[in-house]
Structures are given as C-alpha cells and as structure tokens.
C-alpha positions as YAML, in Angstrom:
chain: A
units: angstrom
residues:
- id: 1
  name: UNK
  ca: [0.00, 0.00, 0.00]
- id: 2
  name: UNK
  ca: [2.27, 2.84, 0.92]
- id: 3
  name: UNK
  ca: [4.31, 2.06, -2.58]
- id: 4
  name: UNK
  ca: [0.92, 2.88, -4.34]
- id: 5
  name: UNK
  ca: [0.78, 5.62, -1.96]
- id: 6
  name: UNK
  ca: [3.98, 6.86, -3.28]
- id: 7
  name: UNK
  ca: [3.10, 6.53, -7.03]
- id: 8
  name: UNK
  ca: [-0.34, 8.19, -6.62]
- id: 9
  name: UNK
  ca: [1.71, 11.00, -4.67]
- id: 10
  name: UNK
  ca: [4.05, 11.08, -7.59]
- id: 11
  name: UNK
  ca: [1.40, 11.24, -10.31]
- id: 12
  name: UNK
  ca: [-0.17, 14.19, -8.59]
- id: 13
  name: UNK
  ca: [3.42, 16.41, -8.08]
- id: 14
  name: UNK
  ca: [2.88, 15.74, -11.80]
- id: 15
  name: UNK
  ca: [-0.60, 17.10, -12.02]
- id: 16
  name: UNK
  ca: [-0.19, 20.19, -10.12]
- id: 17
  name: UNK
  ca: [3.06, 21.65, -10.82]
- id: 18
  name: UNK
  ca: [3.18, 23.68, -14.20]
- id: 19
  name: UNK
  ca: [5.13, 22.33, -16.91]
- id: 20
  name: UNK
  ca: [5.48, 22.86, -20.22]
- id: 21
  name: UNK
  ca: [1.73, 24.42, -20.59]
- id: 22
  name: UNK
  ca: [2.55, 28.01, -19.89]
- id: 23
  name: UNK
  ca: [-1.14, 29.15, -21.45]
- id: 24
  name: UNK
  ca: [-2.65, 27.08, -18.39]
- id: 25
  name: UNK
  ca: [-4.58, 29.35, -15.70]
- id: 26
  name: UNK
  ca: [-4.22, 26.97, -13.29]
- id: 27
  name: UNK
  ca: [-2.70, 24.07, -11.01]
- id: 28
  name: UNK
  ca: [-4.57, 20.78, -12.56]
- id: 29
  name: UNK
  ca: [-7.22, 18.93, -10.80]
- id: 30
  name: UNK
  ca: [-6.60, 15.28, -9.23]
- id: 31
  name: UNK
  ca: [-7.69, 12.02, -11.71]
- id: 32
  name: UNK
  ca: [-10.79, 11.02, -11.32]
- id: 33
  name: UNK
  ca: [-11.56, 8.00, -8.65]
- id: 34
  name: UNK
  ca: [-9.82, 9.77, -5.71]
- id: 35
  name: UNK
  ca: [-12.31, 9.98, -2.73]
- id: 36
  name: UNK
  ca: [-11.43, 13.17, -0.66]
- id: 37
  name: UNK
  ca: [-9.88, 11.11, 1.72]
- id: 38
  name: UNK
  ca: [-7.67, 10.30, -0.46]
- id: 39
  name: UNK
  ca: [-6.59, 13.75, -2.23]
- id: 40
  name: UNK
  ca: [-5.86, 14.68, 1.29]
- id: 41
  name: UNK
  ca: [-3.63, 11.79, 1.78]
- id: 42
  name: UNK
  ca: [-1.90, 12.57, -1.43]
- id: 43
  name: UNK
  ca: [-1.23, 16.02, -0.59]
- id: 44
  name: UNK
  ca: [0.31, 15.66, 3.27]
- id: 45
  name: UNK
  ca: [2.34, 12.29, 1.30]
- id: 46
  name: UNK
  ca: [4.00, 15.19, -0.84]
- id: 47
  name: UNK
  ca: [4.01, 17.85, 1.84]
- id: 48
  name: UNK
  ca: [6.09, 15.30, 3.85]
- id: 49
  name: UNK
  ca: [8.21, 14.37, 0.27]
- id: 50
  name: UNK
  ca: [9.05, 17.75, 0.03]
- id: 51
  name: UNK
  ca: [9.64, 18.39, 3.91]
- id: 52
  name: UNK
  ca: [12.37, 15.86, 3.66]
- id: 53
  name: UNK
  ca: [13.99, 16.88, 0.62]
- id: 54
  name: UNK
  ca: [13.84, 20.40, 0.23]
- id: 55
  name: UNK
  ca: [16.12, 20.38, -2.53]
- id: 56
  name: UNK
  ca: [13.22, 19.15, -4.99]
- id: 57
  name: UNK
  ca: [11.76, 22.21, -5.10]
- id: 58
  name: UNK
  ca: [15.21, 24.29, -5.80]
- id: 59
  name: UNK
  ca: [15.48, 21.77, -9.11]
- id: 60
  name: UNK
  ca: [12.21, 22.09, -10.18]
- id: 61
  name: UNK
  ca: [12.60, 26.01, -9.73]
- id: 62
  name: UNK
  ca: [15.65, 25.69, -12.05]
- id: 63
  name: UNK
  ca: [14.07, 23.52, -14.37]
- id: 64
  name: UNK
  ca: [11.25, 26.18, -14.79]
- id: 65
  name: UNK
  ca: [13.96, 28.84, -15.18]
- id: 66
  name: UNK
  ca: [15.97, 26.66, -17.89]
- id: 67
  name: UNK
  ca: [12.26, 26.21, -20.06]
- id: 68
  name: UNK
  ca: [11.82, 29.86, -19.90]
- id: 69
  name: UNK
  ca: [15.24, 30.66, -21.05]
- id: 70
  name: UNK
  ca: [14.43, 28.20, -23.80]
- id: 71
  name: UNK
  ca: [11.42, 29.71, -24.50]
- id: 72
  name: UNK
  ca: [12.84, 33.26, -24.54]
- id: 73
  name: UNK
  ca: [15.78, 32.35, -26.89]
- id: 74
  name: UNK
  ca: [13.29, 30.86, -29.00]
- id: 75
  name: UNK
  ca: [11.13, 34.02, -29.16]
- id: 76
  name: UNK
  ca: [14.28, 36.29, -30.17]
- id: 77
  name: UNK
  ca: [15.18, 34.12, -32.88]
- id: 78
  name: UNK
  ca: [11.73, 34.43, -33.97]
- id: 79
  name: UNK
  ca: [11.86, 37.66, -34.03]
- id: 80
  name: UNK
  ca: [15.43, 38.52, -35.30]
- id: 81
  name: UNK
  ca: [14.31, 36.97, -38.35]
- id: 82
  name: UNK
  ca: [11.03, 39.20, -38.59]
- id: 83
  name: UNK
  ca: [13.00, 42.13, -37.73]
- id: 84
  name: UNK
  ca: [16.28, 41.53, -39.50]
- id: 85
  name: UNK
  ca: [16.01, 44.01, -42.45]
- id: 86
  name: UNK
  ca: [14.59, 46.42, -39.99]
- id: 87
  name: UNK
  ca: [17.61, 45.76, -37.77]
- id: 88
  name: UNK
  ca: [20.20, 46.11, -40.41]
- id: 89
  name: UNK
  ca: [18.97, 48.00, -43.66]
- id: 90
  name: UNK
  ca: [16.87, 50.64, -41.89]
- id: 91
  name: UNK
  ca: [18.06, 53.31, -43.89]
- id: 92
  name: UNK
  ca: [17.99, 56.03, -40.47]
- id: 93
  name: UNK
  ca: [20.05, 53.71, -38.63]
- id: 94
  name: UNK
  ca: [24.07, 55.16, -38.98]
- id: 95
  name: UNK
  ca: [26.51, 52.71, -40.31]
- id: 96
  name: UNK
  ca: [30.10, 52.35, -39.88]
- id: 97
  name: UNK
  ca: [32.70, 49.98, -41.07]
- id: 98
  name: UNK
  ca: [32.19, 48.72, -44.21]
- id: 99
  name: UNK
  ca: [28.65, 49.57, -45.94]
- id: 100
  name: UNK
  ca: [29.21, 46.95, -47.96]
- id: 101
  name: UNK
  ca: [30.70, 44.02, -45.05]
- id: 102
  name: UNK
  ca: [30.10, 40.15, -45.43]
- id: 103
  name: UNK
  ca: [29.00, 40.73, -41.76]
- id: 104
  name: UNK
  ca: [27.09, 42.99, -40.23]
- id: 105
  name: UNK
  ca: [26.92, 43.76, -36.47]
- id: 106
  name: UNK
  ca: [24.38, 46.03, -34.77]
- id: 107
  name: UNK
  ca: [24.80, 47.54, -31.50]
- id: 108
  name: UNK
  ca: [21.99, 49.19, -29.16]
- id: 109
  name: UNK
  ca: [23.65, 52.15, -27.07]
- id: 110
  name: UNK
  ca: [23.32, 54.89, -24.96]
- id: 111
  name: UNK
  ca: [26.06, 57.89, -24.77]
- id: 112
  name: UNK
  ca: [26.13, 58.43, -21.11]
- id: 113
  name: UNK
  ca: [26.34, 54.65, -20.92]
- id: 114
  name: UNK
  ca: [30.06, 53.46, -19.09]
- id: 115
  name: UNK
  ca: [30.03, 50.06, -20.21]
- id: 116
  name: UNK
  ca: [29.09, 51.30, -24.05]
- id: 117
  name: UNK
  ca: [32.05, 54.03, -23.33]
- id: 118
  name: UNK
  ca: [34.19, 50.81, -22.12]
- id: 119
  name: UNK
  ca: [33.69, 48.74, -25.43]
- id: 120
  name: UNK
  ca: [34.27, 51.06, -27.58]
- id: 121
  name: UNK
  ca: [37.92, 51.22, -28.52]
- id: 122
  name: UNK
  ca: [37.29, 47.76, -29.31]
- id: 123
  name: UNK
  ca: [34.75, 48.20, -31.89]
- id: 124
  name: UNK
  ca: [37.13, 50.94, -33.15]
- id: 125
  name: UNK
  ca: [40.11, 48.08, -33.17]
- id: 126
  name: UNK
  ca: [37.61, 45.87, -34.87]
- id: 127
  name: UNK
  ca: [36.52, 48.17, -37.69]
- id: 128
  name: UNK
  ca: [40.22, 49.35, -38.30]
- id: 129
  name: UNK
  ca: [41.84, 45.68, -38.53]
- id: 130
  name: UNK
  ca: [39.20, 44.05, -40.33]
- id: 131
  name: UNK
  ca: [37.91, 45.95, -43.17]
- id: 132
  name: UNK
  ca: [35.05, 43.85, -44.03]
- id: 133
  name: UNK
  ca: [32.51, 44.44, -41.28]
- id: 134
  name: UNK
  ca: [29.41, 46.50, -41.70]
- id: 135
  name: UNK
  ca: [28.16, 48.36, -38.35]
- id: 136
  name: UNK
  ca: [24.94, 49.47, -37.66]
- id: 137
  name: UNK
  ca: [24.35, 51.94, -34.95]
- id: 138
  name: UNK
  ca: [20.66, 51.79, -33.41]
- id: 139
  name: UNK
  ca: [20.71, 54.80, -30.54]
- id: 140
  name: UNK
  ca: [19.32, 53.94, -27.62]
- id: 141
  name: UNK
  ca: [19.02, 56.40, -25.53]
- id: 142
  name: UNK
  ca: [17.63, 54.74, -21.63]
- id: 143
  name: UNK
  ca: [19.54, 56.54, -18.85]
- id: 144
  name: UNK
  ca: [18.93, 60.23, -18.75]
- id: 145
  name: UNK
  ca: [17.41, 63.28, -20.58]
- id: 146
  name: UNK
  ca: [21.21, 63.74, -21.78]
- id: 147
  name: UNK
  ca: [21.23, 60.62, -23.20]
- id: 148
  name: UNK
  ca: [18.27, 61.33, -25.48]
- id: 149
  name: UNK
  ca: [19.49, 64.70, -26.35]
- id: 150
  name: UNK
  ca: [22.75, 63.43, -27.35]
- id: 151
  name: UNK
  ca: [20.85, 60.50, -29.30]
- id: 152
  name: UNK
  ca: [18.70, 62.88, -31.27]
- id: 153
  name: UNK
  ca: [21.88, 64.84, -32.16]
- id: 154
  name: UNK
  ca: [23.72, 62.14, -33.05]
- id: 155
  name: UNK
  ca: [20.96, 61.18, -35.38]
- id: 156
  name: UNK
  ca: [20.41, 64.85, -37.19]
- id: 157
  name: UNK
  ca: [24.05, 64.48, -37.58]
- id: 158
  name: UNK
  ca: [23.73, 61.54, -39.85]
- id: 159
  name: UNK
  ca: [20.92, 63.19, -42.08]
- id: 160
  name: UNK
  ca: [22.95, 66.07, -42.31]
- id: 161
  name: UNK
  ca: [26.17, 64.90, -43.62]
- id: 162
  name: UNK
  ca: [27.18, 61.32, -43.14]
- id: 163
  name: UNK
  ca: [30.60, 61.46, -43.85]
- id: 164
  name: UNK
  ca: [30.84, 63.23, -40.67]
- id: 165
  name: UNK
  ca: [29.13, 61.07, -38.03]
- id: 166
  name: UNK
  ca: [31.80, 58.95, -37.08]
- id: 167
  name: UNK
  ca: [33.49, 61.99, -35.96]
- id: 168
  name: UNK
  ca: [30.56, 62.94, -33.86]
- id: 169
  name: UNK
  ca: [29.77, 59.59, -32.90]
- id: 170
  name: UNK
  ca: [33.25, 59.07, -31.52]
- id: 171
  name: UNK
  ca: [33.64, 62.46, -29.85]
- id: 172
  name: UNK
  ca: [30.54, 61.69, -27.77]
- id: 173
  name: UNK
  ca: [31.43, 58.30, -26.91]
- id: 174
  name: UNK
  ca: [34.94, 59.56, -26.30]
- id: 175
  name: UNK
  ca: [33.13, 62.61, -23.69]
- id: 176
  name: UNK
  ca: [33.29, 62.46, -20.35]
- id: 177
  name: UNK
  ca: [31.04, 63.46, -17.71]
- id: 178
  name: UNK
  ca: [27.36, 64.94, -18.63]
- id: 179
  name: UNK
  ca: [26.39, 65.55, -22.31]
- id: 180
  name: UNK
  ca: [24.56, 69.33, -21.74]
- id: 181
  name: UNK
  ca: [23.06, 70.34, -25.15]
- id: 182
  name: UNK
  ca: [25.69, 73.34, -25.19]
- id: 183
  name: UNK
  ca: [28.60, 70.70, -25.14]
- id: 184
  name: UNK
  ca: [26.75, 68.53, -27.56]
- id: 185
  name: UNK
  ca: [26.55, 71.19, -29.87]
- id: 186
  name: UNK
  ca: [30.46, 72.32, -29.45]
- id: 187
  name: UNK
  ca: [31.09, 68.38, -30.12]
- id: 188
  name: UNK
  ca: [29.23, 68.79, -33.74]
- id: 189
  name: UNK
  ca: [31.17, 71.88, -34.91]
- id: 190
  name: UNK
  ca: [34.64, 70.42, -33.41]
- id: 191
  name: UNK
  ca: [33.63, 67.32, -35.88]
- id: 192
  name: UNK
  ca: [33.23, 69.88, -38.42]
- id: 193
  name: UNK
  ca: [29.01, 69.82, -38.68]
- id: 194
  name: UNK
  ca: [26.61, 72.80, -38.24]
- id: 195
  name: UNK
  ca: [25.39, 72.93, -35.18]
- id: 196
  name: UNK
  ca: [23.13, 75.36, -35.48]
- id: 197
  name: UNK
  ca: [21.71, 72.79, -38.28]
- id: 198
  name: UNK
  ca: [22.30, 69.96, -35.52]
- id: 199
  name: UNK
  ca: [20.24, 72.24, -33.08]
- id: 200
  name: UNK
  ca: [17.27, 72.49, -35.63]
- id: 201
  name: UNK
  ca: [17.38, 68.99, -36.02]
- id: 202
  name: UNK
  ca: [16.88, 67.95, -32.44]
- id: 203
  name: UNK
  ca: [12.99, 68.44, -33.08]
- id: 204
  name: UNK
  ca: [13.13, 66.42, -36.37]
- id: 205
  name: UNK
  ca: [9.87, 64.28, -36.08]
- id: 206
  name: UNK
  ca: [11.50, 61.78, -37.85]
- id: 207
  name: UNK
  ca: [14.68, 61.58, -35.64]
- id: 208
  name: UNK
  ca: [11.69, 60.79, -32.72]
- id: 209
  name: UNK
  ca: [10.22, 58.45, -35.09]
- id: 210
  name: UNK
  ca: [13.71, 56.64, -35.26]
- id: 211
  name: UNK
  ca: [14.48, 56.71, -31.61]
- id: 212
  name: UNK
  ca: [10.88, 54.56, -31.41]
- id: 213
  name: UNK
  ca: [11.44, 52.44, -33.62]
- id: 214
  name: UNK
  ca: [14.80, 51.12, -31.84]
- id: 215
  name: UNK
  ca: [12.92, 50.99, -28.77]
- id: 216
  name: UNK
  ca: [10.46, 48.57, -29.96]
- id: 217
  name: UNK
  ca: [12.90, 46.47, -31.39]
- id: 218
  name: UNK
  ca: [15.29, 46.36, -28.48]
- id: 219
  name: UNK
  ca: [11.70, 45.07, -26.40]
- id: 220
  name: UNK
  ca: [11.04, 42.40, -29.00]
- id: 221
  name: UNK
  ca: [14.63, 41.29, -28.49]
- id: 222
  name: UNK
  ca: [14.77, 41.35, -24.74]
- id: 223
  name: UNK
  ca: [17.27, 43.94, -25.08]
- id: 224
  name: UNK
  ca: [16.95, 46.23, -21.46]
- id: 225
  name: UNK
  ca: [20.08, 47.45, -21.00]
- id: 226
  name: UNK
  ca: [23.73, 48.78, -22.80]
- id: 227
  name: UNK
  ca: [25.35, 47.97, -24.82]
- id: 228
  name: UNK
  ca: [23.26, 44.99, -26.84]
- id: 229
  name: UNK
  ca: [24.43, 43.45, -29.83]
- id: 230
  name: UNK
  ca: [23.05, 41.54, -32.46]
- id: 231
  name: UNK
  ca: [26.23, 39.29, -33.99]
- id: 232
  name: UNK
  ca: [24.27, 36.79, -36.98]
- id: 233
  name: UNK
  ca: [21.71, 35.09, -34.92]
- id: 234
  name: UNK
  ca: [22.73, 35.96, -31.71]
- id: 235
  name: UNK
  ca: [21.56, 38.62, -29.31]
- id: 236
  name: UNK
  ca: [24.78, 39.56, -26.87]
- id: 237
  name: UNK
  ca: [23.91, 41.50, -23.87]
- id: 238
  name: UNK
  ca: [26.78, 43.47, -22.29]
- id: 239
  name: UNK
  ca: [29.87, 44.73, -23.03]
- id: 240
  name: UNK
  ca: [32.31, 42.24, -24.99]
- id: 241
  name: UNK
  ca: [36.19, 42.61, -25.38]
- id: 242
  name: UNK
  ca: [37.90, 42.24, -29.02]
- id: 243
  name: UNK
  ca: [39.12, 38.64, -28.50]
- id: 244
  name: UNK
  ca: [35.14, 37.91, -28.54]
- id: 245
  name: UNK
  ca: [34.21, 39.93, -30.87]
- id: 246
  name: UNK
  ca: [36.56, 38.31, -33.28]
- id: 247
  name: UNK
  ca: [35.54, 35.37, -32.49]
- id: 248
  name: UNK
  ca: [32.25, 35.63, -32.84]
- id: 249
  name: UNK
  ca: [33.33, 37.28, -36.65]
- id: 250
  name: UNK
  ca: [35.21, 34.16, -36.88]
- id: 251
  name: UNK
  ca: [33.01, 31.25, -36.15]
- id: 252
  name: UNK
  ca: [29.65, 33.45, -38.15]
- id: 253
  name: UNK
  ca: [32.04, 34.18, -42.05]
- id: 254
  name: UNK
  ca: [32.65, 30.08, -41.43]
- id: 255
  name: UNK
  ca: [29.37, 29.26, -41.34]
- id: 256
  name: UNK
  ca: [28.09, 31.31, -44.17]
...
C-alpha cells in the first residue's frame, strides 16, 4: 500500500506543478476515482516528500527557469528573423565599417552609458583591422534626458552629412562626464558639422520616429540594457572585449 501511496503522490506532483503548458490558468485537478480522503492523503504524502527533501523544489525552480530561457531564446530568434532588415537595412540607422561588409553587427547604445564608453575602442580596433565588417548603430538612448538629447543629435548628424558622423559619434562616446546640449553642440562643430543645423534637427519628427522604432525592437529582443548586440543570430547582452568579438566574426564568415 504505501508504494501505491507513493506513485499516486508522484502522479499528482505531476498534475499540479506547471510544466510545459505556460497558457494554463491553473494548477490541474486530481484524476478522477480519488475519494477526498484520499486527495488529502496525497497532498500531506508530498508535503512530507518535500519536507524531507527540500532540494526538490530548488530543481524544479531551475528547471522552470531553464524552459523559460528556452522559450525566450526561441522568441528572439523568432523575431530577429522578422526584424532583421529592420535591424540592419533601416536606412535612419548610422553605419560604420564597411557599408558593404560580409557581416554585419548592430549595436543598441546609450552615450552616457560606461560600459558602451568601455567597449568602444574595441569596436574601433575591430573596424580598423578588419575591413570587411558593416556596423549598424541603433541609438538607444535609456539613462537620462542627456542621453536622449545626445541621441537625437547624433541622429540629425547623420541626415545632415554622413561622412561626418563617425566623428561625432566618436567624440561623444569619447566625452566624459554629462552631455549638456551646449557641449553637444560644441562636439558637432569640433567634428566639423553645423550645429546650429544639428540644433534644428533635435525636433526632427522623424529623428523621434527613429528613436521609437529602436525601442520597440530592443523590447522584441529582450534587449533592457547597454550595450546589446546583435552578432548573426545571436543577441549579446553586455559589453564584450575584441578577443570575442573576433571570435564571434570568426566562427559566423565560417558558417556562411
């Protein structure tokens, strides 16, 4: 008796804890045939279970955690294929490097960000040594007002000449301390731009536009913080050194 006991305890941790049925609303209900008696049985047999080995419950907890990572990763690759011209031919997004790369890499950043400030001479080492990599610069502007003032600048600099925006992009990136509109602005003409033109286009509805449209995308990746990268079909959170980056360059051009 207590072996059935055990099994009909067993079959019920089944029943109740959630599995792979995330659209359920709710634990499940016993099989059919058990008396009350015998539900309440069941439940002080895994009460008891569990009271003895506590350590159950931390692997199912982890097992939960590892199907919703799975489930997540599935989700971005879902949608980096939905959004992957968006991510990389979106024609207000600034690119670096090579326009015409075998590989593209697109990073989501913030100027006032450290870690985004950190990486950077890397990216800079990256595009210098290998000649062949297309970079696409989606501003993400998520710490301060700064931040989005400096985004929106960055972005009228690339309508207004293009040539020019590395400059820009680097000087800001390159800044440090707060990013005032007033030093923004001194940034633009020191990389040669207008900035009274820069100024004007600070209110560009289509700069705003732009700045949205990176937003939505970083939430569809599960992008929350900077930097974020997108290397082939990979979302990288966090700031990465060269060695990885290389890598990463690597092991994508031989699978292609």
């Amino acid at each position: 008796m207590k072996s059935l006991a055990v099994l009909l305890a067993l079959a019920a941790a089944i029943l109740v804890l959630p599995g792979d049925a995330a659209a359920q609303s709710g634990p499940r209900s016993f099989p059919d045939g058990l008396t009350d008696q015998q539900q309440k049985e069941v439940r002080e047999l895994i009460g008891e279970y569990l009271r003895d080995n506590p350590e159950i419950v931390l692997e199912a907890i982890q097992i939960l955690q590892q199907r919703e990572q799975a489930r997540q990763n599935e989700r971005q690759r879902s949608n980096l294929a939905a959004y992957r011209r968006e991510l990389e031919r979106d024609p207000t997004s600034p690119v670096g490097g090579n326009p015409k790369g075998d590989i593209t890499i697109v990073e989501f950043f913030d100027y006032l960000c450290g870690f985004c400030k950190q990486v950077f001479p890397a990216i800079q080492e990256l595009l210098r040594t290998d000649g062949n990599i297309r970079w696409v610069f989606k501003e993400f502007p998520i710490l301060t007002p700064e931040s989005r003032i400096a985004a929106r600048a960055a972005l009228a600099a690339w309508n207004q000449d293009r040539d020019k925006y590395m400059d820009f992009h680097a000087a800001l990136m390159e800044s440090q301390g707060g990013l005032s509109e007033r030093k923004i602005l001194r940034l633009a003409g020191n990389a040669g731009l207008d900035p009274e033109a820069i100024k004007a286009g600070l209110n560009d509805p289509a700069v705003e536009q732009a700045l949205q449209r990176n937003s939505r995308l970083a939430e569809r990746l599960g992008i929350r913080g900077t930097p974020g990268f997108i290397i082939g079909d990979r979302v990288v959170p966090g700031a990465i050194d060269l060695r990885t980056m290389r890598q990463m360059v690597k092991e994508l051009r031989e699978r292609s």
